[in-house]
XYZ file of C-alpha atoms in Angstrom:
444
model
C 0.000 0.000 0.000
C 1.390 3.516 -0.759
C 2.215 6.062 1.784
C -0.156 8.641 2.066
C 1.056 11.830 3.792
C -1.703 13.749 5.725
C -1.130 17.469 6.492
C -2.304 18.961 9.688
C -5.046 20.762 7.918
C -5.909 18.050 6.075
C -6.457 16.577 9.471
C -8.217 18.918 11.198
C -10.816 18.717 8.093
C -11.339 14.880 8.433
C -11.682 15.290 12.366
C -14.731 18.083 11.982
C -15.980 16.174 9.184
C -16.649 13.124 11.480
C -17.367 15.361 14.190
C -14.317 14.629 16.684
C -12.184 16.895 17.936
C -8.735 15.599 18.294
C -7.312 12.377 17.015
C -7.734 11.112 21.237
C -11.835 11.067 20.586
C -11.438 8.411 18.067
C -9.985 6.382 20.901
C -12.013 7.453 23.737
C -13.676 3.516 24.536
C -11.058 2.236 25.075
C -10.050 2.461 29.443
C -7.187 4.783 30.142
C -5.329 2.187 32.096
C -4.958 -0.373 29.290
C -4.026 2.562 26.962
C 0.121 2.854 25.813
C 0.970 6.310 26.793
C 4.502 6.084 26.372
C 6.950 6.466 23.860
C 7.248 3.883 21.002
C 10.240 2.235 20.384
C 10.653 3.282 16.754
C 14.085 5.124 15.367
C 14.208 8.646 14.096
C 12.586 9.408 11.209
C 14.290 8.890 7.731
C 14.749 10.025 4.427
C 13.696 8.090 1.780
C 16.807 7.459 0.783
C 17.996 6.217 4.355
C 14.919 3.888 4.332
C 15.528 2.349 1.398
C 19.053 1.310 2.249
C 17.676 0.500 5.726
C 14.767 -1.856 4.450
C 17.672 -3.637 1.532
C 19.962 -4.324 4.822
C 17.373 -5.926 6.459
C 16.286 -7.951 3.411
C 19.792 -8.789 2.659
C 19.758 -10.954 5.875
C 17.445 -13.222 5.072
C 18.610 -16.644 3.777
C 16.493 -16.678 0.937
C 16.093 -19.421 -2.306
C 17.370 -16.897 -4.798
C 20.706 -17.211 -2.844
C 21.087 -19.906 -1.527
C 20.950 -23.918 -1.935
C 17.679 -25.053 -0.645
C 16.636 -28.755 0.997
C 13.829 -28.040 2.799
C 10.433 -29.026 2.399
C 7.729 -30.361 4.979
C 5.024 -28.731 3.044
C 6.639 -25.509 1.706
C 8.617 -26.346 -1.342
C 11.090 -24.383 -4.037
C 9.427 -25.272 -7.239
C 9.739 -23.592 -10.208
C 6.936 -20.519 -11.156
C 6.598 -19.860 -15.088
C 6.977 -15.499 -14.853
C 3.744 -15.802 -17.014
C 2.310 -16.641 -13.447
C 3.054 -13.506 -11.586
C 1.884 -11.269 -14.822
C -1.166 -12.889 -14.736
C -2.181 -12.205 -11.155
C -0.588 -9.235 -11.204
C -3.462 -7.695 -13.032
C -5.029 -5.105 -11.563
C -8.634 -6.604 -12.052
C -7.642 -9.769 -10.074
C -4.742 -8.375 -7.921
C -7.085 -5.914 -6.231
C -9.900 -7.784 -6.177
C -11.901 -8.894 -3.105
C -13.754 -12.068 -2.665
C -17.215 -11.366 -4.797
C -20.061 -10.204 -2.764
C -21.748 -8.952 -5.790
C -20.673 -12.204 -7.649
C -22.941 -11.477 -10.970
C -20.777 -8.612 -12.063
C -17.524 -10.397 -11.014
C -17.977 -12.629 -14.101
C -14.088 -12.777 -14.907
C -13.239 -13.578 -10.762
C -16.027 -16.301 -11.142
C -14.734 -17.810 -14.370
C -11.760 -18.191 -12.845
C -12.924 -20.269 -9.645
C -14.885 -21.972 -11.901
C -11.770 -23.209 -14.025
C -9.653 -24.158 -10.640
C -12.630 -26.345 -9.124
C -12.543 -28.238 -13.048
C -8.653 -28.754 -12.808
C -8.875 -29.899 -8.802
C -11.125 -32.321 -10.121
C -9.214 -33.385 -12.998
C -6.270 -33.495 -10.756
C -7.658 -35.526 -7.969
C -9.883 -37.524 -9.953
C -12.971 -35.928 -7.873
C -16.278 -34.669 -8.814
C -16.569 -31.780 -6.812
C -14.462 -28.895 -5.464
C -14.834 -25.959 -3.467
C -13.428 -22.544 -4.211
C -10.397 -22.879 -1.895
C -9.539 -22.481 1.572
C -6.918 -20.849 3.698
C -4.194 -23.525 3.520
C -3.454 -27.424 3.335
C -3.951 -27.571 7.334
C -7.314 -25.927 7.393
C -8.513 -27.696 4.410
C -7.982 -31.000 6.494
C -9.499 -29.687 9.169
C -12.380 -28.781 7.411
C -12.470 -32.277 5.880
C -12.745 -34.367 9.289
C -15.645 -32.101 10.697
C -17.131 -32.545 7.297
C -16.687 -36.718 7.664
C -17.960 -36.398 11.166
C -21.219 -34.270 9.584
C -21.842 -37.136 7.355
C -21.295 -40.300 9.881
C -22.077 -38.750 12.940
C -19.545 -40.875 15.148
C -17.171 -37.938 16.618
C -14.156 -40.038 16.308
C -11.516 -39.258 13.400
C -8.328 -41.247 12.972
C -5.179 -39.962 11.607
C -2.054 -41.314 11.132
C 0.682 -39.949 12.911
C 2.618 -39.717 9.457
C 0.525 -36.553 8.689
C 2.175 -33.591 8.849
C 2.296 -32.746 12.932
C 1.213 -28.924 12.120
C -1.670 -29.807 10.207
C -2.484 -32.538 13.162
C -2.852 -29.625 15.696
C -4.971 -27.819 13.488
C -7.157 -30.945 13.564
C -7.147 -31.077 17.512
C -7.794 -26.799 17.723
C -10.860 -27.394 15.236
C -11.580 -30.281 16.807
C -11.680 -28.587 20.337
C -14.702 -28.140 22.568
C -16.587 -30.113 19.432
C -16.553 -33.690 21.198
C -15.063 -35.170 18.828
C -12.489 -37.167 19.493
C -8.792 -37.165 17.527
C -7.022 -40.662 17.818
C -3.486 -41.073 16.424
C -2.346 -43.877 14.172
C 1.103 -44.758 14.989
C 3.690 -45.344 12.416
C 6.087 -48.334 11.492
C 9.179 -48.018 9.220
C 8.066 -44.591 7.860
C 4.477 -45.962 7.157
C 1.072 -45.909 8.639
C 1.150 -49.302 11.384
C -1.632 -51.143 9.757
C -1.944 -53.350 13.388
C -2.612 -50.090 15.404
C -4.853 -49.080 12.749
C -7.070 -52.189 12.714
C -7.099 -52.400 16.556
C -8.499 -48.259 16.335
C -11.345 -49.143 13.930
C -14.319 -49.289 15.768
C -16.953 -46.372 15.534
C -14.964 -43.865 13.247
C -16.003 -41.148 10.785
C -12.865 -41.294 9.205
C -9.450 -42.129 8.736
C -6.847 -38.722 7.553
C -3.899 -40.442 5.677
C -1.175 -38.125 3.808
C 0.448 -39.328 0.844
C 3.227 -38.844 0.078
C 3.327 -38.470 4.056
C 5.137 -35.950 5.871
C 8.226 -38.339 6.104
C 7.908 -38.228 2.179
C 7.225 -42.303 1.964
C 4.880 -43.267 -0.142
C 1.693 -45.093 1.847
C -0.342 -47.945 0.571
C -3.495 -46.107 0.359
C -5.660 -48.211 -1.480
C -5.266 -50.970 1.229
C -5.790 -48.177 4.022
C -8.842 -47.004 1.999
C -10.515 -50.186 2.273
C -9.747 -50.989 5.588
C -11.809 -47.820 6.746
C -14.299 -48.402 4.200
C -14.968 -51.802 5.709
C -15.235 -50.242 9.115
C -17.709 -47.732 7.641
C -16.145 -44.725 7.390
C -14.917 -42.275 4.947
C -11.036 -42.077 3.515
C -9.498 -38.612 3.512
C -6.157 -37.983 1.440
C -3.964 -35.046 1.902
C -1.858 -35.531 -1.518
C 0.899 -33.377 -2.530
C -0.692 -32.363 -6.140
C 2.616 -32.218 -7.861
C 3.162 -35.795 -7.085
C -0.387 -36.484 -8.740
C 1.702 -36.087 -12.122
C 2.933 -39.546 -11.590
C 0.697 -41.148 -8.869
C -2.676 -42.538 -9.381
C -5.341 -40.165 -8.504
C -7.128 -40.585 -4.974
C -10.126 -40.568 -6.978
C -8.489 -44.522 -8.210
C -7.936 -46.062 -4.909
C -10.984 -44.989 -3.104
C -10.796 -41.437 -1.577
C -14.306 -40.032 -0.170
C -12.577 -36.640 0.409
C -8.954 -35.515 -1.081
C -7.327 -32.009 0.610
C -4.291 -30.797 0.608
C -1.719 -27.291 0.360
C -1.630 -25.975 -3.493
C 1.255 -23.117 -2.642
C 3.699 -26.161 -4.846
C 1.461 -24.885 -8.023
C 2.673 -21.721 -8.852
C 2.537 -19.644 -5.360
C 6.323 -18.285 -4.055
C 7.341 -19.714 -1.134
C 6.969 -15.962 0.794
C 8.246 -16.759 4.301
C 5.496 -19.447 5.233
C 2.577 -17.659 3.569
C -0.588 -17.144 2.836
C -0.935 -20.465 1.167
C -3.841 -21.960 -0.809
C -5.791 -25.429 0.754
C -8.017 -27.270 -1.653
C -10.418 -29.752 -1.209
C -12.511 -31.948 -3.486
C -15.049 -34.781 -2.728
C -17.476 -37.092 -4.344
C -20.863 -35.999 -5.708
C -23.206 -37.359 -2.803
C -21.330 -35.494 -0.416
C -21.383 -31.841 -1.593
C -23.591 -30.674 0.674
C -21.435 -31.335 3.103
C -18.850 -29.377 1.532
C -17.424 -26.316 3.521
C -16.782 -22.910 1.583
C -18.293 -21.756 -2.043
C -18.864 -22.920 -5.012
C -18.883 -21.573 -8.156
C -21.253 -23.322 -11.147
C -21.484 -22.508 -14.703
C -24.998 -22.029 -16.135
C -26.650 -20.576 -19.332
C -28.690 -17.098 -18.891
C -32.433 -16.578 -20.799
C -30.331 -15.502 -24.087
C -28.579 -18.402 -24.105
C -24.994 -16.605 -22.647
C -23.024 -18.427 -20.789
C -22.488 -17.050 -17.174
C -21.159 -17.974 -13.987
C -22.676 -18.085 -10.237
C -21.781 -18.682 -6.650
C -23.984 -21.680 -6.761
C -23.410 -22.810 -2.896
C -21.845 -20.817 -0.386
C -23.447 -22.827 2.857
C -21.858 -20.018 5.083
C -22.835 -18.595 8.224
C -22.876 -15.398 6.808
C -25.808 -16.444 4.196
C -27.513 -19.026 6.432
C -28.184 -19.778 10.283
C -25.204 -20.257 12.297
C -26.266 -24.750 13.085
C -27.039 -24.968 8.995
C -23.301 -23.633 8.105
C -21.240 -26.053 6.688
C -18.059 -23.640 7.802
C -17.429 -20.406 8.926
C -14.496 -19.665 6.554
C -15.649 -16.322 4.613
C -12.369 -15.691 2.561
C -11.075 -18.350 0.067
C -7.861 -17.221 -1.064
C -8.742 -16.485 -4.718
C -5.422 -14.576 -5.482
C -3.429 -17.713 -5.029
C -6.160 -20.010 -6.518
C -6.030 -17.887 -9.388
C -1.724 -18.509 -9.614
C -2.623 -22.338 -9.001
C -5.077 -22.184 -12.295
C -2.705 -20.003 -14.652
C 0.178 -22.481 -13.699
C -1.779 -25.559 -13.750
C -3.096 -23.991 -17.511
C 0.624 -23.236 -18.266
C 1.990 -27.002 -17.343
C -0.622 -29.434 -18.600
C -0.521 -32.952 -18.027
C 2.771 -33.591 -20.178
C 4.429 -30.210 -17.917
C 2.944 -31.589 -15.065
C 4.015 -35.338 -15.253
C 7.201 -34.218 -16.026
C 7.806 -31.691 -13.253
C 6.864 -35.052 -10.569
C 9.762 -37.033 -12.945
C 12.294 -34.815 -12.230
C 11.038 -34.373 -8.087
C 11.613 -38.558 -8.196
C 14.354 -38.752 -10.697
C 16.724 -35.803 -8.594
C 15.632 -36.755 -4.785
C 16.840 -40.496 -5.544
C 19.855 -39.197 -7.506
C 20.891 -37.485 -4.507
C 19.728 -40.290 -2.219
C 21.877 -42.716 -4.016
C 24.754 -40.264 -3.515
C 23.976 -40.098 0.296
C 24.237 -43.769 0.561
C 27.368 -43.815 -1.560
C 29.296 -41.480 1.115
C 28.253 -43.869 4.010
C 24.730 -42.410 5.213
C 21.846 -44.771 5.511
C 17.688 -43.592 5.148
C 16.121 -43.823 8.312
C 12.795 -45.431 6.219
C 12.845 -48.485 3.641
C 9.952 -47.358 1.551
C 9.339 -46.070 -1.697
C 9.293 -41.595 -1.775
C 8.570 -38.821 -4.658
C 10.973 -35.960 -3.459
C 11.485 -36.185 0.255
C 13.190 -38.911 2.377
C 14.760 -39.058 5.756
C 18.796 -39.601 6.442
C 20.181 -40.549 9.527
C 23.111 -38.470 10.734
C 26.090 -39.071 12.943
C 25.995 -35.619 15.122
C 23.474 -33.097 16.302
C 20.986 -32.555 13.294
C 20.593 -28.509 13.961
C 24.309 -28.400 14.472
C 24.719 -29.998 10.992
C 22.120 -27.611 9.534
C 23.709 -24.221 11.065
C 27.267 -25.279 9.730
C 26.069 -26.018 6.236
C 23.942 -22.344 6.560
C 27.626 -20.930 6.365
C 28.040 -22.506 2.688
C 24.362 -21.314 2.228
C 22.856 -24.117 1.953
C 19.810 -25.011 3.380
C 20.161 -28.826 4.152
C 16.519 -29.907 5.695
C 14.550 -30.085 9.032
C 15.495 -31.919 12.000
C 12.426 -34.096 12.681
C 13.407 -34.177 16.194
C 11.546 -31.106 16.667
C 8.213 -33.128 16.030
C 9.544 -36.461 16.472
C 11.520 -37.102 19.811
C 12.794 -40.669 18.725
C 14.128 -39.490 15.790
C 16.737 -38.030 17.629
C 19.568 -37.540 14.520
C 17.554 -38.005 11.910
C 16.931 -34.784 9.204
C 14.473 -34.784 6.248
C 15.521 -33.361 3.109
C 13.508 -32.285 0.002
C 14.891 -31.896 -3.806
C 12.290 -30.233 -6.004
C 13.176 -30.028 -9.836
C 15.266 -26.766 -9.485
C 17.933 -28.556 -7.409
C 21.051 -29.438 -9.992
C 23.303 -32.077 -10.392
C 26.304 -29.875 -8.544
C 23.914 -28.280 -6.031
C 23.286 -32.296 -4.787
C 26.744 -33.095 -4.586
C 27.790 -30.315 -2.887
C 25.239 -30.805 -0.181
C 26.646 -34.538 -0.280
C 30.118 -32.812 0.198
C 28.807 -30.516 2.910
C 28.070 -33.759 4.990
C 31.045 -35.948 4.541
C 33.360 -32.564 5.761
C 30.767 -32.188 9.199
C 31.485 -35.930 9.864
């Protein structure tokens, strides 16, 4: 947003305009003693020039992807964005552009929803989408309550191979709803099929990520119709880059498929905003939290576009709301559809090649040097090493050669004490791998 300077007469004019007095009136509910009355702890005032050159310091200290070598992932990853992306959404008519509230004259905002929810589907092998959510963690959120709305249990499994962030946004959602959240441990990277079967008794659902957040690849059509024998619905949170290469949840049984979209075309930006989408079968879209957008034929025979279900709170009583989310993210939907436009299936497929062909590359090279995988199991572009010394110790020395090795899944995983996950997305070359393989024979 531009700065706007005021002058003190300008001021004055605004304040008799509304009718107050001094600036102070416009704050007068709120208590004296909780007011700040002291001095902030801002510098002097700067020229333009000074704050420019202040601001590019600052920047300049980040450890950034456009400088340095970057390995990590856990559900923010360096892919590739086509610049045709950023032109595109950098358009005044979408890049200012709130969510519709007069959605018959947003016809070009609507269109564009409207092509998303047809590539979700296409993607996921679904026959329904919504018009996108906040992130990958609220979308699976928003997909157990909606599994619980349809069985009714208030019991949702999920494996402990999800990603852990997304699993406490399950338990805050989940909160003061009784409904109950019951882990499914994990075996050699994997969901344990034995605690699963001894947990499936009265379930809505069972939440299984694939890849999963250790980057294995799970046997989800077995998983699938274990909880469809126990009655309840299968929810997949799928990478949708892997979907390139990967069957399509739609194939092995998925009721409900969610997930994070910021791999298709949205810069990684310091851990946000993100885009979550979620798509489900036909008989359950009333169920469906958020909007959607439909595509219908006016009395001259136009074609036109219209928020077809928005089951929100704001539109309906508070019990009959399906969710309470009231923004959707259409800005990074909208870089999602223009990138998912640019790639195709052929970009697409081969984008997932080059994830599996580089992250096994470089695994291979790992294994050469002397390190072993922590998991035996098959994985798209993620996999976990095992390391002799202290993981964060290995990842602040290789920050010196800027690289940016991977995340020490001791932080959400106490017994894997020495154990780091890395990610390789297609960007990652041939001498950015081995010198990341060099990095970690010199630490040993």
């Amino acid at each position: 947003m531009d700065y706007i300077p005021n002058t003190d007469v300008e001021r004055e004019e605004m304040l008799r305009a509304i009718g107050a007095s001094s600036i102070e009136d416009l704050f007068s509910d709120i208590p004296e003693d909780v007011k700040f009355n002291g001095r902030l702890n801002l510098p002097e005032a700067m020229s333009e020039l000074e704050v420019k050159r202040h601001m590019t310091a600052l920047a300049e200290s980040n450890a950034e992807a456009e400088h340095y070598t970057y390995f990590i992932g856990g559900g923010i990853y360096d892919h590739y964005i086509p610049s045709a992306v950023s032109h595109i959404t950098g358009r005044s008519e979408f890049y200012t552009a709130y969510t519709p509230y007069q959605p018959e004259v947003s016809q070009g905002t609507l269109q564009s929803i409207f092509e998303y929810q047809s590539m979700i589907c296409e993607l996921t092998g679904m026959d329904v989408s919504n018009a996108s959510m906040y992130d990958g963690a609220s979308a699976m959120a928003e997909a157990g309550l909606m599994a619980v709305k349809i069985r009714g249990k208030g019991r949702i499994l999920v494996s402990k191979t999800v990603h852990p962030e997304y699993r406490r946004v399950l338990e805050t959602y989940a909160a003061g709803m009784d409904i109950d959240i019951v882990e499914v441990d994990y075996k050699d990277g994997a969901t344990d099929v034995e605690d699963l079967k001894a947990k499936l008794s009265e379930v809505d659902c069972l939440i299984v990520q694939n890849p999963n957040f250790f980057g294995c690849i799970e046997d989800v059509r077995m998983l699938s119709g274990l909880i469809h024998e126990a009655g309840g619905l299968f929810i997949a949170v799928v990478d949708p880059l892997s979907l390139g290469i990967l069957k399509a949840p739609g194939d092995y049984g998925a009721d409900i498929v969610c997930g994070d979209g910021q791999a298709l075309g949205n810069p990684m930006n310091f851990g946000g905003p993100h885009l979550g989408f979620l798509a489900t079968r036909e008989q359950f879209v009333r169920s469906m939290p958020g909007r959607i957008v439909g595509q219908t034929i006016d009395n001259r025979g136009n074609t036109g576009y219209v928020l077809t279900m928005q089951t929100r709170e704001q539109h309906i009583r508070r019990e009959k709301a399906t969710s309470n989310i009231c923004s959707n993210q259409a800005l990074c939907a909208l870089a999602a559809t223009v990138y998912l436009s640019l790639m195709g299936k052929k970009g697409l497929k081969e984008v997932g090649e080059q994830c599996l062909a580089k992250s096994h590359y470089l695994a291979g090279k790992l294994r050469e040097a002397g390190f072993s995988l922590a998991f035996d199991k098959h994985f798209f572009k993620e996999f976990v090493i095992k390391l002799d010394g202290d993981v964060s110790s290995v990842i602040d020395r290789l920050l010196e050669k800027k690289i940016i090795a991977g995340i020490d899944l001791s932080r959400f995983y106490p017994e894997l004490k020495g154990c780091m996950m890395i990610a390789v997305t297609e960007k990652r070359t041939k001498q950015e791998m081995d010198e990341l393989v060099a990095g970690l024979e010199g630490l040993r």
